[in-house]
PDB file of C-alpha atoms and ligand atoms in Angstrom:
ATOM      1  CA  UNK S   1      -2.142   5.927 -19.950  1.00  0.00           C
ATOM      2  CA  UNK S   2      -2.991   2.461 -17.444  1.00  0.00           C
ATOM      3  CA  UNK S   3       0.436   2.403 -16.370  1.00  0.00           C
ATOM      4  CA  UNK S   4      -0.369  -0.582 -14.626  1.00  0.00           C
ATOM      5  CA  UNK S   5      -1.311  -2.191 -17.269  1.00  0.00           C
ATOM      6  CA  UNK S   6       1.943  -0.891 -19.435  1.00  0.00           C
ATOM      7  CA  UNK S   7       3.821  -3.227 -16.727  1.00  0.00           C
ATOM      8  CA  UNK S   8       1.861  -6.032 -16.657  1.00  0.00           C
ATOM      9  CA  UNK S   9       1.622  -6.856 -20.679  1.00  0.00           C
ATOM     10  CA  UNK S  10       5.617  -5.718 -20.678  1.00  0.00           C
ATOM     11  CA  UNK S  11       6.291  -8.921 -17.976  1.00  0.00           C
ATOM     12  CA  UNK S  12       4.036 -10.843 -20.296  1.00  0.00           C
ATOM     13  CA  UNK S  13       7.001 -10.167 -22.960  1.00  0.00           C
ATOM     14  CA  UNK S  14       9.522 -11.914 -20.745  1.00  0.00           C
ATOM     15  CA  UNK S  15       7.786 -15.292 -20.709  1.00  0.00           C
ATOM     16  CA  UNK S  16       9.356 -17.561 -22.440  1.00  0.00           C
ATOM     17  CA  UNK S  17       7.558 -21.061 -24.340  1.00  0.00           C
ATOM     18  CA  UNK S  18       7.757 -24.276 -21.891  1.00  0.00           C
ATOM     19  CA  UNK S  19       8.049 -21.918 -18.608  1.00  0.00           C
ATOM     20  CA  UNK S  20       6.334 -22.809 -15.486  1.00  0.00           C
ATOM     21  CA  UNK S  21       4.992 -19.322 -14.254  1.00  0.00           C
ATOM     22  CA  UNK S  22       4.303 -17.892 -10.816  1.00  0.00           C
ATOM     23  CA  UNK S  23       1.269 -16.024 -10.985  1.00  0.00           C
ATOM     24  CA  UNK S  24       0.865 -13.283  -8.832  1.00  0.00           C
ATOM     25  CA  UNK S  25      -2.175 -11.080  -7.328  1.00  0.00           C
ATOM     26  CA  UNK S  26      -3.422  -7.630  -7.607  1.00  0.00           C
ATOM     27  CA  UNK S  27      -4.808  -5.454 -10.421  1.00  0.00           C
ATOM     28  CA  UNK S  28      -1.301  -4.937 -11.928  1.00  0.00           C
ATOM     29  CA  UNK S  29      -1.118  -8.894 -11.943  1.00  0.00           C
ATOM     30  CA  UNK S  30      -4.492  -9.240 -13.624  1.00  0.00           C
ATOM     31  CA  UNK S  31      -3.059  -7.201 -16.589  1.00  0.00           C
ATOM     32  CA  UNK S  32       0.165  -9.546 -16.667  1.00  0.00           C
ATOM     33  CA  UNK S  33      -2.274 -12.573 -16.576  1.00  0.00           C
ATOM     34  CA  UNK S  34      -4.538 -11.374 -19.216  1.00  0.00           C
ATOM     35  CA  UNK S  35      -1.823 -10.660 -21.865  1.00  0.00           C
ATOM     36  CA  UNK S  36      -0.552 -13.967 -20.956  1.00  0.00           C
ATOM     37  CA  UNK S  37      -3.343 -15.697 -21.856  1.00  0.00           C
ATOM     38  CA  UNK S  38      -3.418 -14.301 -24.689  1.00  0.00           C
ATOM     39  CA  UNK S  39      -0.045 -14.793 -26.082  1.00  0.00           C
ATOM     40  CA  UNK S  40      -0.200 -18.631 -24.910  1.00  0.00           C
ATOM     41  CA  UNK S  41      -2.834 -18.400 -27.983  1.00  0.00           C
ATOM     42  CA  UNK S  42      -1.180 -16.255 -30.288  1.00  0.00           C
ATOM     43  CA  UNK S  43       1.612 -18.216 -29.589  1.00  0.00           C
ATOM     44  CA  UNK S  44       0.633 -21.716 -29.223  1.00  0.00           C
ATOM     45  CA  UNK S  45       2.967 -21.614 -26.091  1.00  0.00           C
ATOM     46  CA  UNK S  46       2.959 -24.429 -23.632  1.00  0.00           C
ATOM     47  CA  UNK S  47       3.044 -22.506 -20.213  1.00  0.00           C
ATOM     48  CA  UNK S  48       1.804 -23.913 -16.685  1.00  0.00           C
ATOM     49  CA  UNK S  49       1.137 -21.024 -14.159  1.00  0.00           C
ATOM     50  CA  UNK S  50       1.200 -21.400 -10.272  1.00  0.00           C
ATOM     51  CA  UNK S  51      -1.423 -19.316  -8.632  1.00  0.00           C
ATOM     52  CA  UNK S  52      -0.280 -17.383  -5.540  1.00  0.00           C
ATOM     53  CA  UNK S  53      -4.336 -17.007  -4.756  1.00  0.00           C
ATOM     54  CA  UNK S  54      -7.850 -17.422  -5.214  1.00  0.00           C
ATOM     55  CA  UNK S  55      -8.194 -14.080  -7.478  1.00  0.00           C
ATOM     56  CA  UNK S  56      -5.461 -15.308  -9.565  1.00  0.00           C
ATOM     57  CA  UNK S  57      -6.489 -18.718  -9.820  1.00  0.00           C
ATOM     58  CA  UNK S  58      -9.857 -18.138 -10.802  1.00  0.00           C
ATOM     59  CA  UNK S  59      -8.475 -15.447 -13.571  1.00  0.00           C
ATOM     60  CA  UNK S  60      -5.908 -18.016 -15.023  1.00  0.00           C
ATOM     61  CA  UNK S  61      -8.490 -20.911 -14.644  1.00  0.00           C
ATOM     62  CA  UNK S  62     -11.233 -18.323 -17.059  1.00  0.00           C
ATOM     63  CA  UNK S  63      -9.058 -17.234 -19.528  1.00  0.00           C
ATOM     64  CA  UNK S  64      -7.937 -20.863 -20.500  1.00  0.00           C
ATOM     65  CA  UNK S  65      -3.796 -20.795 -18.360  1.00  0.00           C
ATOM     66  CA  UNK S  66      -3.212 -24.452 -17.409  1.00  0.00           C
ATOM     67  CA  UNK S  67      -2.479 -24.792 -13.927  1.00  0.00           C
ATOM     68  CA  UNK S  68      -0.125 -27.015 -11.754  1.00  0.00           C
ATOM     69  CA  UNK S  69       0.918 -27.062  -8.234  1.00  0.00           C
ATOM     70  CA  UNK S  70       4.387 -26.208  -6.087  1.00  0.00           C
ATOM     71  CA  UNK S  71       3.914 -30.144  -5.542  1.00  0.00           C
ATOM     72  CA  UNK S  72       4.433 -30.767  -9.103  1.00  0.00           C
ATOM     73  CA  UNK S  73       6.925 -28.346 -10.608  1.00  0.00           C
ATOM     74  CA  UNK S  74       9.434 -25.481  -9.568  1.00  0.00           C
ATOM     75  CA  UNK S  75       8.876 -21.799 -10.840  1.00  0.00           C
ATOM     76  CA  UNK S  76      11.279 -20.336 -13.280  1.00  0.00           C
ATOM     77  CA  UNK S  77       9.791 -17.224 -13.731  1.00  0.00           C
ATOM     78  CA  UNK S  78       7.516 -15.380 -11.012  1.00  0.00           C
ATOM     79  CA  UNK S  79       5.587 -11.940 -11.956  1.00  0.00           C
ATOM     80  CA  UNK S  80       3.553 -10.029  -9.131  1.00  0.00           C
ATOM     81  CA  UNK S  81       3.070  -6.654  -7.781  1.00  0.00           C
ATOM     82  CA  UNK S  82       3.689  -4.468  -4.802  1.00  0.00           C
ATOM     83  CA  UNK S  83       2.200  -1.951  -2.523  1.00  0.00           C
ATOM     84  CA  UNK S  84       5.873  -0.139  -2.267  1.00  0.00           C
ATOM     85  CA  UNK S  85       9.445  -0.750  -3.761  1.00  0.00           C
ATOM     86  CA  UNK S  86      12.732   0.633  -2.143  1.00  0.00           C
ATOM     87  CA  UNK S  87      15.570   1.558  -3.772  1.00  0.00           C
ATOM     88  CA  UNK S  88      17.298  -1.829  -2.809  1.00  0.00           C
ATOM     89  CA  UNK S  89      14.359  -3.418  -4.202  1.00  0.00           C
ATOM     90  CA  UNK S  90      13.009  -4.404  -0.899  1.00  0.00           C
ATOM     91  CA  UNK S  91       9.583  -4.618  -0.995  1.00  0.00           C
ATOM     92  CA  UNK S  92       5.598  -4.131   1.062  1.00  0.00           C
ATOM     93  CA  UNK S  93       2.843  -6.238  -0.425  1.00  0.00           C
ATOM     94  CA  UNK S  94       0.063  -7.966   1.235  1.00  0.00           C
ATOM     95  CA  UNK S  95      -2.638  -5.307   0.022  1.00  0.00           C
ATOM     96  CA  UNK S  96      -4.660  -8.301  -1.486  1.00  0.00           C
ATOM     97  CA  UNK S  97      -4.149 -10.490   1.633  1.00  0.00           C
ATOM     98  CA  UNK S  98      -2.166 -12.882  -0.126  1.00  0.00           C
ATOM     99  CA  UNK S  99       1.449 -12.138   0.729  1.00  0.00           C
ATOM    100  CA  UNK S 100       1.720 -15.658   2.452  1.00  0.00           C
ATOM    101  CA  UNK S 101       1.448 -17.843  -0.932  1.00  0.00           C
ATOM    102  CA  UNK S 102       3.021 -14.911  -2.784  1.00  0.00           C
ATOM    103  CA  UNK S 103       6.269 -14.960  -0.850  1.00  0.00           C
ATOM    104  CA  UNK S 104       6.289 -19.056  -1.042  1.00  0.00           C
ATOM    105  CA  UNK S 105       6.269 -18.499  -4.957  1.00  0.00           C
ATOM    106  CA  UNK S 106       8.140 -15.531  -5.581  1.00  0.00           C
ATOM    107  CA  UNK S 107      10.872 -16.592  -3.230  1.00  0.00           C
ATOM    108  CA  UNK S 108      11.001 -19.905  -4.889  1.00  0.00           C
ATOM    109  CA  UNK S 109      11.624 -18.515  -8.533  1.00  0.00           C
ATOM    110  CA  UNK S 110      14.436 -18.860 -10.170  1.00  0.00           C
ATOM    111  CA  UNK S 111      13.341 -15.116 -11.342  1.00  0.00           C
ATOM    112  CA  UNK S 112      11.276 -13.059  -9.726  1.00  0.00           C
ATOM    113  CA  UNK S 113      10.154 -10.168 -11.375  1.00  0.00           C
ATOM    114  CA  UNK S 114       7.929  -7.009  -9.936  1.00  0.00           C
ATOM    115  CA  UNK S 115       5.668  -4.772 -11.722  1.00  0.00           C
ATOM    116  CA  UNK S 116       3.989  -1.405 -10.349  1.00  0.00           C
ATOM    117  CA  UNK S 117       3.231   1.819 -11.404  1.00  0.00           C
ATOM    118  CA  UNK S 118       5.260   4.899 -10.326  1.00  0.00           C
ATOM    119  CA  UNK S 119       3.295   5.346  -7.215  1.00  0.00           C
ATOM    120  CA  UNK S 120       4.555   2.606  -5.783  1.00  0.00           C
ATOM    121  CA  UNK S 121       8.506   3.570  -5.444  1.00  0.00           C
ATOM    122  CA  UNK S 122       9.474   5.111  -2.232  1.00  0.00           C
ATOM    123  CA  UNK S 123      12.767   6.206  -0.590  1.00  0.00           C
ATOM    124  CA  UNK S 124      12.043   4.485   2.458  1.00  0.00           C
ATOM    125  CA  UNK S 125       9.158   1.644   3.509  1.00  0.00           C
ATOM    126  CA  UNK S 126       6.592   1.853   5.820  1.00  0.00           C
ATOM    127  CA  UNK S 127       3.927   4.456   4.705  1.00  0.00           C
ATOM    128  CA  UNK S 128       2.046   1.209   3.758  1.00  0.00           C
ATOM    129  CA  UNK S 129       1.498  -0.568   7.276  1.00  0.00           C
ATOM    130  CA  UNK S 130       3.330  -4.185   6.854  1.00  0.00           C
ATOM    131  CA  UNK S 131       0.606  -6.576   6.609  1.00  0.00           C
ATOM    132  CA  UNK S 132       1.084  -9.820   9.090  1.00  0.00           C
ATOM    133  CA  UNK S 133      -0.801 -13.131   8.597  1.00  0.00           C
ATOM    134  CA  UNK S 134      -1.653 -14.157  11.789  1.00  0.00           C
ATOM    135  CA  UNK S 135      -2.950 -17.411  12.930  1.00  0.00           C
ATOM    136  CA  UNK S 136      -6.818 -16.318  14.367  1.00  0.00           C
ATOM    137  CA  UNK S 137      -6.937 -17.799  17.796  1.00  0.00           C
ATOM    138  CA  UNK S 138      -3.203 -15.591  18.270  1.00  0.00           C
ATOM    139  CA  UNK S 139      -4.537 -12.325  17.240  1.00  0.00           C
ATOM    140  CA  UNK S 140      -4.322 -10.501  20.887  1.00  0.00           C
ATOM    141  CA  UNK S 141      -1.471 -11.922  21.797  1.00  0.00           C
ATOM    142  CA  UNK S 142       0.577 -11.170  18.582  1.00  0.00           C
ATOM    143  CA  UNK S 143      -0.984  -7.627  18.804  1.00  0.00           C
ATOM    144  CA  UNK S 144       0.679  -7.173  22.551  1.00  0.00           C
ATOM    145  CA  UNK S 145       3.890  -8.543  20.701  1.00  0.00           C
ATOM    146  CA  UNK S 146       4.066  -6.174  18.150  1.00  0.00           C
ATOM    147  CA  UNK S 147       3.272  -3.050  20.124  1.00  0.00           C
ATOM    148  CA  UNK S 148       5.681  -3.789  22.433  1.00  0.00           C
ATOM    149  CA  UNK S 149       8.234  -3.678  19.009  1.00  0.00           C
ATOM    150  CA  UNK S 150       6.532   0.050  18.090  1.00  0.00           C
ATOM    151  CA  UNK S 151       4.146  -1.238  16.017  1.00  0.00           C
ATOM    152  CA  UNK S 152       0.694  -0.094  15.385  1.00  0.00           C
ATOM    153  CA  UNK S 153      -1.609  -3.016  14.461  1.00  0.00           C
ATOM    154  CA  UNK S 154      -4.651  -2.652  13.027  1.00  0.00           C
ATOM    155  CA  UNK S 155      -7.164  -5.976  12.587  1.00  0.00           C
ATOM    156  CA  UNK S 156      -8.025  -5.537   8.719  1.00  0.00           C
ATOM    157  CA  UNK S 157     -11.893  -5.505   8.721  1.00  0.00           C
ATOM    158  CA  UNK S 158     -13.745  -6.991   5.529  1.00  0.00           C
ATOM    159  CA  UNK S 159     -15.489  -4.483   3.479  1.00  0.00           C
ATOM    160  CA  UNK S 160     -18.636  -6.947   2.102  1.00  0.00           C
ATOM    161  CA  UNK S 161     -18.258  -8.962   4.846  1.00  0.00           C
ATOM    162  CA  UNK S 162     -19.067  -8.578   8.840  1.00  0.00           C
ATOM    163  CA  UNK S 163     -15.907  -9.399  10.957  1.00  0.00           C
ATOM    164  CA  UNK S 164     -12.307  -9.507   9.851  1.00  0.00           C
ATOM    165  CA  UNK S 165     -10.809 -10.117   6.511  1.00  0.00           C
ATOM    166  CA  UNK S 166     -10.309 -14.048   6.334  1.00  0.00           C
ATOM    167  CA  UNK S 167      -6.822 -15.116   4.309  1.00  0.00           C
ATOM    168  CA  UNK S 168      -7.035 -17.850   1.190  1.00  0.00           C
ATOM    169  CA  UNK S 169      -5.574 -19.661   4.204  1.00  0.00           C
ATOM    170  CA  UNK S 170      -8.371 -19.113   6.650  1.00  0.00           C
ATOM    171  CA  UNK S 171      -6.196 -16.496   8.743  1.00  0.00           C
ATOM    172  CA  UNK S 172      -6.891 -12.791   9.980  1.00  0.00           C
ATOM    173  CA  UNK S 173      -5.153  -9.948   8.911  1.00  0.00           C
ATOM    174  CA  UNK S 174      -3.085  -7.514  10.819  1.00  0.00           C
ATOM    175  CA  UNK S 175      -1.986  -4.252   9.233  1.00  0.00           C
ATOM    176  CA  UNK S 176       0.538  -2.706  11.353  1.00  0.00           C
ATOM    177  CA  UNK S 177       2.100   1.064  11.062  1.00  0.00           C
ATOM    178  CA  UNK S 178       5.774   1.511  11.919  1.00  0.00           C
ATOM    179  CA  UNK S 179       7.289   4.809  12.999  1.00  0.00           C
ATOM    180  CA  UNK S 180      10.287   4.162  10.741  1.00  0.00           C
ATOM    181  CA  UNK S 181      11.627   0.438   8.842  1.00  0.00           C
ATOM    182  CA  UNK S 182      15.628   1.437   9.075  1.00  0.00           C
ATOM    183  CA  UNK S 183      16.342  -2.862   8.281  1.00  0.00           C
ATOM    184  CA  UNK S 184      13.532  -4.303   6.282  1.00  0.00           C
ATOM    185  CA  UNK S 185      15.594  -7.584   6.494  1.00  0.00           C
ATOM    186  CA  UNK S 186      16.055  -7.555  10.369  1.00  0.00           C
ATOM    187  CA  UNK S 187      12.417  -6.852  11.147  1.00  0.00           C
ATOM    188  CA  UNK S 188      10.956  -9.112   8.544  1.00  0.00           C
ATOM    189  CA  UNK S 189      12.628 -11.985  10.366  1.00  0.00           C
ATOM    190  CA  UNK S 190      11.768 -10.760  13.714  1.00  0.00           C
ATOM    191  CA  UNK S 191       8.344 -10.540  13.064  1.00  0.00           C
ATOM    192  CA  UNK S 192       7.764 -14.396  11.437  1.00  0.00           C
ATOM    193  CA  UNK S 193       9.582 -15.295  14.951  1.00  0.00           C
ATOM    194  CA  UNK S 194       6.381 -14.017  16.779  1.00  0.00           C
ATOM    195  CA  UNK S 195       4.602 -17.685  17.422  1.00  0.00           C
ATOM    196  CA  UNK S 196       0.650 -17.310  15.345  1.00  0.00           C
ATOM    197  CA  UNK S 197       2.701 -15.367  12.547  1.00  0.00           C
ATOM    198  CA  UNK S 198       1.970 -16.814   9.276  1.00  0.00           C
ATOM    199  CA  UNK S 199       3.780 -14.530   7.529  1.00  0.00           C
ATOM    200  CA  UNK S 200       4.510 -11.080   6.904  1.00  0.00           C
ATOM    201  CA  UNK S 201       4.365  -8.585   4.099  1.00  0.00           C
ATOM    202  CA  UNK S 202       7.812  -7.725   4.302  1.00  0.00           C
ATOM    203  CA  UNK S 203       9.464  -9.117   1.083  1.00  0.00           C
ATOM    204  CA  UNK S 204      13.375  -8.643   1.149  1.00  0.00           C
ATOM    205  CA  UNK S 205      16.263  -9.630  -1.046  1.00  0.00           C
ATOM    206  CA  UNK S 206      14.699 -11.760  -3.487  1.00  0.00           C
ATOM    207  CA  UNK S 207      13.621  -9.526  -6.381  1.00  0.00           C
ATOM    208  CA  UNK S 208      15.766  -9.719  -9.902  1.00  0.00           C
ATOM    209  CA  UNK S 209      14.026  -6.756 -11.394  1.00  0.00           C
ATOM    210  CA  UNK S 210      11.287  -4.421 -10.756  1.00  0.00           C
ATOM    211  CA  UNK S 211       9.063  -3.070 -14.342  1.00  0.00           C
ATOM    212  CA  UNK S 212       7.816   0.350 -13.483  1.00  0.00           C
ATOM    213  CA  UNK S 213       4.822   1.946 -15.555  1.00  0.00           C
ATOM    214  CA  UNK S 214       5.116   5.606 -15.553  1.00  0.00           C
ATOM    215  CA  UNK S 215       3.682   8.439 -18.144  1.00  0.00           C
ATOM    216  CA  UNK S 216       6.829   8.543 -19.353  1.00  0.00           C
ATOM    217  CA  UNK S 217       6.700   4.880 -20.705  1.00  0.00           C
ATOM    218  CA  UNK S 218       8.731   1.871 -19.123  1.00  0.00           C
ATOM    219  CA  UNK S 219      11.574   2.263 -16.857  1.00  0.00           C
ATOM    220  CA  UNK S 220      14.017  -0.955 -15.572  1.00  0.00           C
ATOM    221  CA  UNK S 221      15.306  -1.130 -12.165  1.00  0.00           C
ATOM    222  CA  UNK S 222      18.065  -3.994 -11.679  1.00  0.00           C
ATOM    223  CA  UNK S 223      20.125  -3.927  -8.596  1.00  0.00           C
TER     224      UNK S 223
HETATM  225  C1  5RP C 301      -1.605  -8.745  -2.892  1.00  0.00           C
HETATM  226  C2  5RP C 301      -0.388  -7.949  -3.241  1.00  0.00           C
HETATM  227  C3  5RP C 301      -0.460  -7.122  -4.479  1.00  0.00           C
HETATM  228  O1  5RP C 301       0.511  -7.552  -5.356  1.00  0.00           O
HETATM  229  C4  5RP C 301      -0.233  -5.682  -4.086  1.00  0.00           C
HETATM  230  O2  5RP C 301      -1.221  -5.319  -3.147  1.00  0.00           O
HETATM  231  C5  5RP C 301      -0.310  -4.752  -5.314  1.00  0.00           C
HETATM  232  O3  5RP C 301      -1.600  -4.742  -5.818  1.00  0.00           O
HETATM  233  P1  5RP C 301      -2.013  -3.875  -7.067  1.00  0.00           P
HETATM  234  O4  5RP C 301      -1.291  -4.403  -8.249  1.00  0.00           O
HETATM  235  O5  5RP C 301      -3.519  -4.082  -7.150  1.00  0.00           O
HETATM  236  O6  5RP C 301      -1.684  -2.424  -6.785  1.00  0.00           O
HETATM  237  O7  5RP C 301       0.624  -7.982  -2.591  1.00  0.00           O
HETATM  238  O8  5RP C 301      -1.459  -9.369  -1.654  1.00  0.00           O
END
């Protein structure tokens, strides 16, 4: 079973005719997206979508989703992944790079809803390294910053490209281990104090309800 794809076309359920919808990114997203798209033509539903990226953008944009802009219209309903959930529904994303535009939209929902596979749910965060957007010409000097908090950063390094990963926003990436997250809160506001942060992948206090794909079908988590 593609439990990530059992979450995504379950979100798809939730959308409701004349929404404006935050689209999120990530493989579990594209599943969301897809069934979207196609229940806007089942349907004949009248749904804008807000892309939190390129990749979802450029999904929404092929498979027919109108699109409109933060500048325009306020999300009622946002649907993305995660790389980890914790039991208070605190969350690590940022695998795609996106986390900046994703935490403008998601925290701007009036709902935001997460879906992941079982892998995903831990006891406590930080196996995944928090990813930081980071403002290029700061790199070294946010580095220094965040060692000096216990941090291990990590410059994420492009895979078909030379050089660094480059944001939708034309940042670098840095990945950064932690020997333990005890306050998600408390150090994802320290870290967007460092001056070049962007924005972190720290996501806390803003999700409604996470939709978890697991072998044993869907499971709900609510706070
Ligand atoms: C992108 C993200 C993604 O939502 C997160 O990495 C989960 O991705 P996937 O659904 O592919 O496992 O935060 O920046």
């Amino acid at each position: 079973m593609n439990l990530k794809k059992l979450a995504g076309y379950e979100a798809a359920e939730l959308v409701k005719d004349g929404q404006v919808v935050g689209l999120g990114t990530g493989s579990t997203t594209h599943y969301f997206i897809q069934r979207l798209a196609e229940k806007i033509k089942e349907e004949e539903m009248e749904i804008l979508g807000i892309p939190t990226s390129y990749q979802s953008q450029f999904l929404a944009r092929k498979l027919g989703i109108t699109m409109t802009t933060l500048d325009e219209h306020n999300v009622e309903l946002a649907v993305d992944g995660a790389d980890e959930v914790d039991p208070q529904l605190n969350l690590i994303k940022g695998g795609g790079a996106a986390h900046t535009m994703e935490k403008i939209v998601d925290s701007s929902a009036e709902k935001f809803i997460v879906i992941v596979d079982d892998s995903k749910l831990v006891d406590e965060l930080g196996t995944f390294p928090v990813p930081v957007e980071v403002i290029p010409q700061a790199f070294r000097v946010v580095a220094e910053r965040l060692e000096a908090m216990d941090g291990k950063p990590e410059l994420r390094i492009a895979e078909r490209k030379d050089g660094p990963v480059i944001t939708d926003n034309g940042n670098f990436v840095l990945d950064i281990q932690f020997q333990k997250i005890s306050d998600p809160a408390a150090l994802e506001n320290e870290l967007n104090t460092i001056p070049g942060v962007v924005e972190n992948g720290l996501f806390t206090g803003i999700v409604h309800e996470v939709i978890v794909g697991t072998q044993q079908g869907l499971e709900i988590l609510k706070l």
